[in-house]
Amino acid sequence: MKGDNQEKLINFLLNAHSFVDSNSLAKELNVSTKTIYRLVKRINDYYKEPLIISEKGKGYRIDDREYIEQHEIGQFHQNDLLSPIERRNMITKDLLLISPKSISLFNIVERYYISESVLNSDEKKIEEMLNQFNLVLERKNRHLSIKGGESDIRHALLELIGEGKLSNLSAYNGMDETEDRDSHFVQEQINTIENYKNIIIPYPYNVNIFSHLYILIMRFRKRGVINEDKSRETQELLKLKNEYQSFYRTSDMVIGNIEKYLHTQLPDNERIYLFEYLISSRFETQNYQEDMKYSNDVIEITNALIEGASGELNHSFKNADLEQQLLKHVKPMLNRIEHRLLVKNTLIEQIKIEYPIVFNVISNITNQISETYAIKKINQDEIGFLTLYFAKELERNPKKIKTLITCTTGIGTSELLKTKIDRNVPEIDIIDVKSSFDLTEEDLQKIDLIISTVHIPEVKTIPIVVISAMFNKNDQIKLRKMIEMLGDDNE
């Protein structure tokens, strides 16, 4: 729990871009202000220079330079400074890489400077984590090992290793010459795929394929050729191979390159693993036609997302550009869900902090989609990617405030005011211009705001901003403040 709160605190401060007081942080993390103080101290103890700066009367903020330096370089903390979560993740990663081989308890205790009682506690947490991947932690003859299917082991490795080390391997301090050479070789294979297919593999799919191939090589380096799982050559796969023949040829070519690089023959399943990743990725090119064929399920699920979000967020998302973007995303997403392929979303915590309402709405819609179309539950990483499409659309086309202009001095004055507001305040959508004497209940049901040149005491359900007919600088400031208040209420 402490490790989770540390991550939440760092993500929240990164997103704030300025000082945040301890009360606000305590409320956000649902902890006490004393806990915030302890979390900050614990985080800062990991770094040579404090990561979180505090100033009396202002609160806390992230030292951006220190954060970038530590995380872009890929610097790891010394083992004696690791948090319990970091330590358990590193132990699990080591065991996964050599699975089904084992590591002695003595080696683990000595490497991480912990007692056996602490290791016993770690084992329980590791077992809980492995359950979600259908993997088992086994202790035998004072050795630990992880047992399970090869695809499950790689899913767990993708989750644990994450993007940081795999996307910037040349900067990883602990990398030896062989690992550096491996990373360059894998990047060459990504280039080979793009050149052969005349496509561009965008983020995060390029990182996902890179991670998969790099983990394949890491596994070989640590424990040699891995025995095949049960063959993945199913009737469904045969249909996919027939539909995407060029992708299977690409997979065959790349795995053949890896076999030459490692001077060994790899199991046939390796070609199928890579093929599944390729057909579950999104590509960009004007000449690429295969991703333009959409099944009825892809079209219906895309429409369900657009219609559901439009209704829940009170914003029309029905436009051709967003529909095409979502179709291109949903098609490989369904392949990923079907083949249990993980695309790690490293921005997920920041997405949930910055777009909480949109994320929750998309999460609810995807739950309904899973039930309706009998597909596996869509995970948070995928929901985060979908959230970004709708968040971008909202930022590009923000909801306008439906406004009624009213004036007692005549419609001509109101029309003049309408022209000035149209020109200077794009956030306002003027629905109608009326005399204050002609307002009806029906008028009030259609609007979010009334702009008037006189006070209207009998209207209490709709916010009113009173300005002059000349719409001077003070009037503009007053209207801007009202728009900000209405925006805050809608968040």
Short mmCIF file of C-alpha atoms in Angstrom, two decimals:
data_model
loop_
_atom_site.label_atom_id
_atom_site.label_comp_id
_atom_site.label_asym_id
_atom_site.label_seq_id
_atom_site.Cartn_x
_atom_site.Cartn_y
_atom_site.Cartn_z
CA MET A 1 0.00 0.00 0.00
CA LYS A 2 2.88 2.39 0.79
CA GLY A 3 4.44 1.76 -2.60
CA ASP A 4 1.09 2.41 -4.30
CA ASN A 5 0.69 5.71 -2.44
CA GLN A 6 4.23 6.74 -3.34
CA GLU A 7 3.47 6.22 -7.02
CA LYS A 8 0.13 8.06 -6.74
CA LEU A 9 1.83 10.98 -4.97
CA ILE A 10 4.55 11.28 -7.63
CA ASN A 11 2.01 11.04 -10.48
CA PHE A 12 -0.26 13.65 -8.90
CA LEU A 13 2.60 16.12 -8.38
CA LEU A 14 3.90 15.52 -11.92
CA ASN A 15 0.44 16.39 -13.23
CA ALA A 16 0.11 19.49 -11.02
CA HIS A 17 3.12 21.37 -12.48
CA SER A 18 3.20 23.61 -9.38
CA PHE A 19 3.15 23.52 -5.58
CA VAL A 20 0.34 21.54 -3.91
CA ASP A 21 -0.40 21.92 -0.19
CA SER A 22 -0.39 18.89 2.14
CA ASN A 23 -4.14 19.09 2.83
CA SER A 24 -4.95 18.78 -0.88
CA LEU A 25 -2.53 15.86 -1.24
CA ALA A 26 -3.95 14.12 1.83
CA LYS A 27 -7.47 14.47 0.45
CA GLU A 28 -6.40 13.17 -2.99
CA LEU A 29 -4.67 10.07 -1.53
CA ASN A 30 -7.24 9.63 1.27
CA VAL A 31 -4.53 9.70 3.97
CA SER A 32 -3.46 12.05 6.76
CA THR A 33 -1.10 15.01 6.31
CA LYS A 34 1.41 13.16 8.54
CA THR A 35 1.35 10.28 6.07
CA ILE A 36 2.06 12.74 3.24
CA TYR A 37 5.09 13.98 5.16
CA ARG A 38 6.34 10.40 5.66
CA LEU A 39 5.74 9.50 1.99
CA VAL A 40 7.71 12.55 0.82
CA LYS A 41 10.60 11.67 3.15
CA ARG A 42 10.59 8.05 2.02
CA ILE A 43 10.61 9.04 -1.68
CA ASN A 44 13.38 11.62 -1.19
CA ASP A 45 15.52 9.06 0.66
CA TYR A 46 15.75 7.07 -2.61
CA TYR A 47 17.50 9.90 -4.46
CA LYS A 48 20.88 11.61 -4.20
CA GLU A 49 19.05 14.94 -4.37
CA PRO A 50 15.44 15.40 -3.15
CA LEU A 51 12.88 14.54 -5.85
CA ILE A 52 10.07 16.41 -4.05
CA ILE A 53 10.75 20.00 -3.04
CA SER A 54 8.83 21.52 -0.11
CA GLU A 55 8.38 25.19 0.75
CA LYS A 56 6.63 26.53 3.81
CA GLY A 57 3.29 28.11 2.94
CA LYS A 58 3.32 26.61 -0.57
CA GLY A 59 3.46 22.84 -0.15
CA TYR A 60 5.20 20.32 -2.37
CA ARG A 61 6.25 20.03 -6.01
CA ILE A 62 8.38 17.69 -8.15
CA ASP A 63 11.91 18.76 -9.08
CA ASP A 64 11.43 18.19 -12.83
CA ARG A 65 15.15 18.21 -13.57
CA GLU A 66 15.88 15.53 -10.95
CA TYR A 67 12.93 13.41 -12.14
CA ILE A 68 14.03 13.53 -15.79
CA GLU A 69 17.66 12.85 -14.89
CA GLN A 70 16.82 9.80 -12.77
CA HIS A 71 14.13 8.29 -14.99
CA GLU A 72 15.37 9.03 -18.52
CA ILE A 73 18.79 7.70 -17.60
CA GLY A 74 17.06 4.58 -16.29
CA GLN A 75 19.00 4.74 -13.02
CA PHE A 76 18.06 2.02 -10.53
CA HIS A 77 18.19 2.52 -6.77
CA GLN A 78 20.72 0.54 -4.77
CA ASN A 79 19.24 -2.71 -3.47
CA ASP A 80 19.30 -1.51 0.14
CA LEU A 81 17.15 1.50 -0.87
CA LEU A 82 14.53 -0.49 -2.77
CA SER A 83 10.96 -0.23 -1.58
CA PRO A 84 9.30 -3.58 -0.76
CA ILE A 85 7.30 -3.40 -4.02
CA GLU A 86 10.41 -2.72 -6.10
CA ARG A 87 12.30 -5.54 -4.37
CA ARG A 88 9.49 -8.05 -4.92
CA ASN A 89 9.17 -7.05 -8.58
CA MET A 90 12.89 -7.54 -9.18
CA ILE A 91 12.88 -10.95 -7.46
CA THR A 92 9.86 -11.97 -9.55
CA LYS A 93 11.47 -10.74 -12.77
CA ASP A 94 14.63 -12.74 -12.06
CA LEU A 95 12.60 -15.89 -11.42
CA LEU A 96 10.49 -15.37 -14.55
CA LEU A 97 13.53 -14.93 -16.79
CA ILE A 98 15.01 -18.31 -15.79
CA SER A 99 11.72 -20.21 -15.31
CA PRO A 100 11.34 -23.14 -14.80
CA LYS A 101 14.88 -23.09 -13.32
CA SER A 102 15.20 -22.00 -9.70
CA ILE A 103 17.20 -19.56 -7.52
CA SER A 104 18.45 -20.47 -4.06
CA LEU A 105 17.03 -18.64 -1.06
CA PHE A 106 20.59 -17.84 0.05
CA ASN A 107 21.31 -15.95 -3.19
CA ILE A 108 18.11 -13.89 -2.90
CA VAL A 109 18.68 -13.02 0.76
CA GLU A 110 22.28 -12.01 0.11
CA ARG A 111 21.55 -9.96 -3.00
CA TYR A 112 18.74 -7.88 -1.47
CA TYR A 113 20.12 -7.64 2.10
CA ILE A 114 16.95 -9.06 3.67
CA SER A 115 16.21 -11.70 6.28
CA GLU A 116 14.49 -14.99 5.50
CA SER A 117 11.44 -13.84 7.45
CA VAL A 118 11.16 -10.82 5.12
CA LEU A 119 11.58 -13.13 2.13
CA ASN A 120 8.77 -15.33 3.49
CA SER A 121 6.52 -12.28 3.55
CA ASP A 122 7.62 -11.36 0.01
CA GLU A 123 6.73 -14.84 -1.23
CA LYS A 124 3.09 -14.40 -0.22
CA LYS A 125 2.86 -11.11 -2.13
CA ILE A 126 4.61 -12.61 -5.16
CA GLU A 127 2.18 -15.55 -5.15
CA GLU A 128 -0.78 -13.12 -5.15
CA MET A 129 0.68 -11.21 -8.10
CA LEU A 130 1.41 -14.40 -10.07
CA ASN A 131 -2.16 -15.68 -9.64
CA GLN A 132 -3.45 -13.15 -12.16
CA PHE A 133 -1.14 -14.70 -14.77
CA ASN A 134 -2.02 -18.33 -13.93
CA LEU A 135 1.53 -18.87 -12.62
CA VAL A 136 2.67 -20.67 -9.46
CA LEU A 137 5.57 -19.83 -7.12
CA GLU A 138 7.19 -23.06 -5.94
CA ARG A 139 9.59 -23.50 -2.99
CA LYS A 140 11.59 -26.73 -3.02
CA ASN A 141 14.87 -27.69 -1.35
CA ARG A 142 15.45 -24.07 -0.29
CA HIS A 143 15.07 -22.88 -3.86
CA LEU A 144 12.35 -20.73 -5.48
CA SER A 145 11.01 -21.16 -9.01
CA ILE A 146 8.00 -20.10 -11.08
CA LYS A 147 5.97 -22.70 -12.97
CA GLY A 148 3.50 -22.05 -15.77
CA GLY A 149 2.90 -21.67 -19.49
CA GLU A 150 5.37 -19.76 -21.63
CA SER A 151 2.81 -17.20 -22.84
CA ASP A 152 1.78 -16.50 -19.22
CA ILE A 153 5.43 -16.05 -18.20
CA ARG A 154 5.93 -13.49 -20.97
CA HIS A 155 2.76 -11.61 -20.04
CA ALA A 156 4.06 -11.31 -16.49
CA LEU A 157 7.48 -10.14 -17.73
CA LEU A 158 5.89 -7.47 -19.91
CA GLU A 159 3.95 -6.24 -16.90
CA LEU A 160 7.00 -6.16 -14.61
CA ILE A 161 9.74 -4.91 -16.90
CA GLY A 162 7.58 -2.22 -18.46
CA GLU A 163 8.53 0.31 -21.08
CA GLY A 164 11.29 2.19 -19.24
CA LYS A 165 14.11 -0.32 -19.60
CA LEU A 166 13.03 -1.71 -22.95
CA SER A 167 12.52 1.56 -24.79
CA ASN A 168 15.85 3.08 -23.76
CA LEU A 169 18.12 0.10 -23.24
CA SER A 170 21.32 1.78 -24.37
CA ALA A 171 21.08 4.11 -21.36
CA TYR A 172 20.46 1.39 -18.77
CA ASN A 173 23.40 1.55 -16.35
CA GLY A 174 23.40 -2.17 -15.64
CA MET A 175 23.46 -3.25 -19.28
CA ASP A 176 26.47 -5.18 -20.47
CA GLU A 177 27.81 -5.27 -24.03
CA THR A 178 25.72 -8.33 -24.99
CA GLU A 179 22.44 -6.73 -23.83
CA ASP A 180 23.27 -3.54 -25.69
CA ARG A 181 23.94 -5.55 -28.86
CA ASP A 182 20.66 -7.44 -28.37
CA SER A 183 18.69 -4.20 -28.12
CA HIS A 184 20.16 -2.88 -31.36
CA PHE A 185 19.42 -6.19 -33.09
CA VAL A 186 15.77 -6.10 -31.95
CA GLN A 187 15.41 -2.51 -33.19
CA GLU A 188 16.74 -3.70 -36.58
CA GLN A 189 13.91 -6.27 -36.64
CA ILE A 190 11.33 -3.53 -36.02
CA ASN A 191 12.84 -1.61 -38.95
CA THR A 192 12.74 -4.79 -41.06
CA ILE A 193 9.02 -5.25 -40.37
CA GLU A 194 8.27 -1.61 -41.27
CA ASN A 195 10.32 -1.69 -44.46
CA TYR A 196 9.02 -5.09 -45.60
CA LYS A 197 5.38 -4.11 -45.09
CA ASN A 198 5.87 -0.45 -46.05
CA ILE A 199 4.25 0.63 -42.81
CA ILE A 200 4.96 2.65 -39.67
CA ILE A 201 4.36 0.96 -36.31
CA PRO A 202 3.28 3.80 -33.97
CA TYR A 203 3.62 4.01 -30.18
CA PRO A 204 2.82 1.95 -28.09
CA TYR A 205 2.72 -0.96 -30.56
CA ASN A 206 6.38 -0.51 -31.56
CA VAL A 207 7.40 -0.75 -27.88
CA ASN A 208 5.12 -3.75 -27.42
CA ILE A 209 6.69 -5.73 -30.30
CA PHE A 210 10.18 -4.61 -29.23
CA SER A 211 9.46 -5.84 -25.68
CA HIS A 212 8.17 -9.18 -26.90
CA LEU A 213 11.23 -9.87 -29.06
CA TYR A 214 13.67 -8.63 -26.44
CA ILE A 215 12.08 -10.84 -23.76
CA LEU A 216 12.37 -13.80 -26.16
CA ILE A 217 16.13 -13.18 -26.42
CA MET A 218 16.49 -12.52 -22.66
CA ARG A 219 14.74 -15.81 -21.89
CA PHE A 220 17.08 -17.65 -24.26
CA ARG A 221 20.16 -16.02 -22.73
CA LYS A 222 19.07 -16.99 -19.20
CA ARG A 223 17.84 -20.55 -19.70
CA GLY A 224 18.43 -21.70 -23.30
CA VAL A 225 15.82 -22.96 -25.76
CA ILE A 226 12.40 -23.10 -24.13
CA ASN A 227 10.30 -26.20 -24.67
CA GLU A 228 7.12 -25.52 -26.57
CA ASP A 229 3.82 -25.00 -24.81
CA LYS A 230 0.87 -26.78 -26.28
CA SER A 231 0.79 -25.95 -30.00
CA ARG A 232 -1.06 -22.72 -30.79
CA GLU A 233 -1.91 -23.97 -34.29
CA THR A 234 -5.73 -23.93 -33.97
CA GLN A 235 -8.42 -23.78 -36.66
CA GLU A 236 -8.97 -20.11 -35.81
CA LEU A 237 -5.26 -19.44 -36.25
CA LEU A 238 -5.26 -21.18 -39.66
CA LYS A 239 -8.04 -18.81 -40.75
CA LEU A 240 -6.06 -15.79 -39.53
CA LYS A 241 -2.90 -17.01 -41.28
CA ASN A 242 -4.89 -17.30 -44.50
CA GLU A 243 -6.41 -13.83 -44.04
CA TYR A 244 -3.09 -12.16 -43.11
CA GLN A 245 -0.62 -14.19 -45.17
CA SER A 246 1.87 -11.36 -45.55
CA PHE A 247 2.00 -10.87 -41.77
CA TYR A 248 2.78 -14.53 -41.21
CA ARG A 249 5.56 -14.34 -43.83
CA THR A 250 6.91 -11.30 -41.96
CA SER A 251 6.80 -13.20 -38.66
CA ASP A 252 8.57 -16.19 -40.23
CA MET A 253 11.29 -13.94 -41.64
CA VAL A 254 11.94 -12.10 -38.33
CA ILE A 255 12.05 -15.29 -36.22
CA GLY A 256 14.38 -16.76 -38.84
CA ASN A 257 16.66 -13.73 -38.34
CA ILE A 258 16.60 -14.29 -34.56
CA GLU A 259 17.47 -17.98 -35.02
CA LYS A 260 20.54 -16.99 -37.06
CA TYR A 261 21.47 -14.37 -34.46
CA LEU A 262 21.22 -16.85 -31.58
CA HIS A 263 22.63 -19.79 -33.60
CA THR A 264 19.74 -21.99 -32.55
CA GLN A 265 16.38 -23.28 -33.75
CA LEU A 266 13.37 -21.85 -31.94
CA PRO A 267 10.00 -23.58 -31.41
CA ASP A 268 7.29 -23.02 -34.06
CA ASN A 269 5.18 -21.24 -31.47
CA GLU A 270 7.60 -18.28 -31.62
CA ARG A 271 6.39 -17.51 -35.16
CA ILE A 272 2.80 -17.67 -33.95
CA TYR A 273 3.48 -15.42 -30.94
CA LEU A 274 4.96 -12.71 -33.16
CA PHE A 275 2.21 -13.15 -35.76
CA GLU A 276 -0.42 -12.57 -33.06
CA TYR A 277 1.36 -9.39 -31.98
CA LEU A 278 1.52 -8.12 -35.56
CA ILE A 279 -2.17 -8.63 -36.32
CA SER A 280 -3.01 -7.05 -32.94
CA SER A 281 -1.05 -3.86 -33.63
CA ARG A 282 -2.04 -0.69 -35.39
CA PHE A 283 -0.12 0.56 -38.42
CA GLU A 284 0.05 3.85 -40.28
CA THR A 285 0.45 4.27 -44.02
CA GLN A 286 -1.69 5.58 -46.84
CA ASN A 287 -1.18 2.40 -48.85
CA TYR A 288 -2.08 -0.06 -46.12
CA GLN A 289 -5.40 -1.73 -46.95
CA GLU A 290 -5.66 -4.69 -44.56
CA ASP A 291 -6.68 -2.52 -41.61
CA MET A 292 -9.52 -1.04 -43.66
CA LYS A 293 -11.55 -4.29 -43.50
CA TYR A 294 -13.77 -4.13 -40.44
CA SER A 295 -16.00 -6.90 -39.13
CA ASN A 296 -19.53 -6.19 -37.91
CA ASP A 297 -18.34 -6.56 -34.30
CA VAL A 298 -15.63 -3.91 -34.79
CA ILE A 299 -18.13 -1.48 -36.35
CA GLU A 300 -20.80 -2.12 -33.71
CA ILE A 301 -18.38 -1.81 -30.78
CA THR A 302 -17.00 1.44 -32.21
CA ASN A 303 -20.54 2.81 -32.55
CA ALA A 304 -21.37 1.67 -29.00
CA LEU A 305 -18.35 3.60 -27.68
CA ILE A 306 -19.28 6.76 -29.60
CA GLU A 307 -22.99 6.64 -28.73
CA GLY A 308 -22.36 5.73 -25.08
CA ALA A 309 -19.77 8.49 -24.59
CA SER A 310 -21.97 11.04 -26.38
CA GLY A 311 -24.85 10.29 -24.02
CA GLU A 312 -22.86 10.07 -20.77
CA LEU A 313 -20.56 13.04 -21.41
CA ASN A 314 -23.27 15.20 -23.01
CA HIS A 315 -21.06 15.89 -26.03
CA SER A 316 -21.51 14.76 -29.61
CA PHE A 317 -18.61 12.51 -30.65
CA LYS A 318 -20.26 11.56 -33.93
CA ASN A 319 -17.75 12.65 -36.55
CA ALA A 320 -15.99 10.74 -39.34
CA ASP A 321 -12.45 11.44 -38.12
CA LEU A 322 -12.98 10.04 -34.60
CA GLU A 323 -14.92 7.07 -36.01
CA GLN A 324 -12.02 6.13 -38.32
CA GLN A 325 -9.47 6.54 -35.52
CA LEU A 326 -11.50 4.29 -33.22
CA LEU A 327 -12.12 1.66 -35.91
CA LYS A 328 -8.37 1.42 -36.48
CA HIS A 329 -7.83 1.02 -32.73
CA VAL A 330 -10.72 -1.33 -31.91
CA LYS A 331 -9.85 -3.89 -34.58
CA PRO A 332 -6.37 -4.79 -33.20
CA MET A 333 -7.65 -4.31 -29.64
CA LEU A 334 -10.13 -7.16 -30.12
CA ASN A 335 -7.30 -9.33 -31.45
CA ARG A 336 -5.25 -8.49 -28.35
CA ILE A 337 -8.12 -9.43 -26.06
CA GLU A 338 -8.70 -12.68 -27.95
CA HIS A 339 -5.02 -13.69 -27.82
CA ARG A 340 -4.42 -12.29 -24.30
CA LEU A 341 -1.74 -9.88 -25.53
CA LEU A 342 -0.76 -7.06 -23.19
CA VAL A 343 -0.08 -3.51 -24.36
CA LYS A 344 1.32 -1.67 -21.36
CA ASN A 345 -0.05 1.86 -20.90
CA THR A 346 2.64 3.73 -18.96
CA LEU A 347 0.40 6.83 -18.70
CA ILE A 348 -2.51 5.01 -17.07
CA GLU A 349 -2.23 6.64 -13.62
CA GLN A 350 -1.88 10.12 -15.11
CA ILE A 351 -4.84 9.46 -17.44
CA LYS A 352 -7.00 8.52 -14.45
CA ILE A 353 -5.92 11.67 -12.59
CA GLU A 354 -6.31 14.09 -15.51
CA TYR A 355 -9.46 12.62 -17.11
CA PRO A 356 -11.28 10.82 -14.25
CA ILE A 357 -14.81 11.36 -15.56
CA VAL A 358 -14.00 10.30 -19.12
CA PHE A 359 -12.06 7.25 -17.85
CA ASN A 360 -14.96 6.11 -15.64
CA VAL A 361 -17.47 6.60 -18.45
CA ILE A 362 -15.40 4.59 -20.94
CA SER A 363 -14.79 1.94 -18.25
CA ASN A 364 -18.56 1.51 -17.74
CA ILE A 365 -19.22 1.39 -21.48
CA THR A 366 -16.54 -1.26 -22.06
CA ASN A 367 -18.03 -3.39 -19.25
CA GLN A 368 -21.36 -3.30 -21.07
CA ILE A 369 -19.62 -4.11 -24.38
CA SER A 370 -17.89 -7.12 -22.81
CA GLU A 371 -21.25 -8.50 -21.67
CA THR A 372 -23.07 -7.73 -24.92
CA TYR A 373 -20.43 -9.22 -27.23
CA ALA A 374 -19.27 -12.01 -24.88
CA ILE A 375 -15.63 -10.91 -24.98
CA LYS A 376 -13.08 -10.94 -22.16
CA LYS A 377 -13.15 -7.94 -19.84
CA ILE A 378 -11.22 -4.98 -21.27
CA ASN A 379 -8.35 -4.10 -18.91
CA GLN A 380 -7.42 -0.66 -17.56
CA ASP A 381 -4.49 -0.20 -19.94
CA GLU A 382 -6.82 -0.59 -22.94
CA ILE A 383 -9.48 1.63 -21.33
CA GLY A 384 -6.79 4.28 -20.86
CA PHE A 385 -5.94 4.26 -24.57
CA LEU A 386 -9.63 4.56 -25.50
CA THR A 387 -10.04 7.40 -22.97
CA LEU A 388 -7.37 9.44 -24.78
CA TYR A 389 -9.35 9.42 -28.04
CA PHE A 390 -12.37 10.96 -26.34
CA ALA A 391 -10.32 13.32 -24.13
CA LYS A 392 -8.51 14.64 -27.21
CA GLU A 393 -11.86 15.19 -28.93
CA LEU A 394 -13.19 17.09 -25.92
CA GLU A 395 -10.11 19.32 -25.82
CA ARG A 396 -10.24 19.93 -29.55
CA ASN A 397 -13.99 20.63 -29.53
CA PRO A 398 -14.90 21.71 -25.99
CA LYS A 399 -18.53 21.83 -25.02
CA LYS A 400 -19.95 25.29 -25.56
CA ILE A 401 -22.13 26.97 -22.97
CA LYS A 402 -25.67 27.31 -24.29
CA THR A 403 -26.59 30.91 -23.62
CA LEU A 404 -29.62 33.19 -23.85
CA ILE A 405 -29.13 36.94 -24.20
CA THR A 406 -31.84 39.14 -22.78
CA CYS A 407 -32.24 42.90 -22.60
CA THR A 408 -35.02 45.32 -21.65
CA THR A 409 -33.76 48.17 -23.82
CA GLY A 410 -34.72 46.51 -27.10
CA ILE A 411 -33.85 43.60 -29.39
CA GLY A 412 -31.49 45.83 -31.38
CA THR A 413 -29.24 46.31 -28.33
CA SER A 414 -29.34 42.58 -27.63
CA GLU A 415 -28.32 41.78 -31.21
CA LEU A 416 -25.38 44.20 -30.92
CA LEU A 417 -24.35 42.48 -27.69
CA LYS A 418 -24.68 39.08 -29.41
CA THR A 419 -22.31 40.18 -32.19
CA LYS A 420 -19.69 41.38 -29.69
CA ILE A 421 -19.87 38.17 -27.64
CA ASP A 422 -19.69 35.96 -30.75
CA ARG A 423 -16.52 37.75 -31.79
CA ASN A 424 -14.77 37.74 -28.40
CA VAL A 425 -15.99 34.66 -26.50
CA PRO A 426 -15.89 31.43 -28.57
CA GLU A 427 -16.88 29.29 -25.54
CA ILE A 428 -20.39 30.76 -25.70
CA ASP A 429 -23.09 29.29 -27.97
CA ILE A 430 -25.87 31.87 -28.18
CA ILE A 431 -29.14 29.96 -28.58
CA ASP A 432 -31.51 32.91 -28.67
CA VAL A 433 -31.94 36.65 -28.06
CA LYS A 434 -35.10 37.66 -26.16
CA SER A 435 -36.68 40.43 -24.18
CA SER A 436 -36.62 39.78 -20.43
CA PHE A 437 -40.41 40.17 -20.43
CA ASP A 438 -40.85 37.27 -22.90
CA LEU A 439 -38.89 34.56 -21.03
CA THR A 440 -40.74 31.24 -20.59
CA GLU A 441 -40.01 28.00 -18.73
CA GLU A 442 -39.43 26.34 -22.09
CA ASP A 443 -36.64 28.87 -22.86
CA LEU A 444 -34.88 28.06 -19.58
CA GLN A 445 -34.84 24.31 -20.24
CA LYS A 446 -32.59 24.75 -23.30
CA ILE A 447 -29.83 26.88 -21.78
CA ASP A 448 -26.91 26.84 -19.31
CA LEU A 449 -26.47 30.61 -18.84
CA ILE A 450 -28.33 33.90 -19.18
CA ILE A 451 -26.47 37.07 -20.16
CA SER A 452 -28.54 40.11 -19.33
CA THR A 453 -28.19 43.87 -19.17
CA VAL A 454 -30.51 43.97 -16.12
CA HIS A 455 -30.98 41.81 -13.04
CA ILE A 456 -33.73 39.17 -13.37
CA PRO A 457 -34.69 38.20 -9.80
CA GLU A 458 -37.45 35.73 -10.70
CA VAL A 459 -35.04 33.36 -12.52
CA LYS A 460 -33.26 31.20 -9.92
CA THR A 461 -32.52 27.92 -11.72
CA ILE A 462 -30.09 29.29 -14.33
CA PRO A 463 -26.88 31.26 -13.62
CA ILE A 464 -27.12 34.91 -14.71
CA VAL A 465 -24.30 37.32 -15.50
CA VAL A 466 -25.29 40.98 -15.69
CA ILE A 467 -23.20 43.13 -18.04
CA SER A 468 -23.51 46.42 -19.91
CA ALA A 469 -24.77 46.56 -23.49
CA MET A 470 -21.35 47.95 -24.58
CA PHE A 471 -19.56 44.79 -23.35
CA ASN A 472 -16.48 46.60 -22.03
CA LYS A 473 -13.32 45.08 -20.50
CA ASN A 474 -14.88 44.69 -17.05
CA ASP A 475 -17.86 42.89 -18.63
CA GLN A 476 -15.52 40.54 -20.46
CA ILE A 477 -13.67 39.72 -17.21
CA LYS A 478 -16.98 39.11 -15.43
CA LEU A 479 -18.18 36.76 -18.20
CA ARG A 480 -14.84 34.91 -18.23
CA LYS A 481 -15.11 34.25 -14.49
CA MET A 482 -18.62 32.88 -14.95
CA ILE A 483 -17.41 30.58 -17.76
CA GLU A 484 -14.62 29.27 -15.48
CA MET A 485 -17.14 28.60 -12.69
CA LEU A 486 -19.45 26.73 -15.06
CA GLY A 487 -16.50 24.74 -16.37
CA ASP A 488 -15.51 23.72 -12.83
CA ASP A 489 -19.09 22.63 -12.10
CA ASN A 490 -19.07 20.36 -15.18
CA GLU A 491 -15.83 18.55 -14.27
#
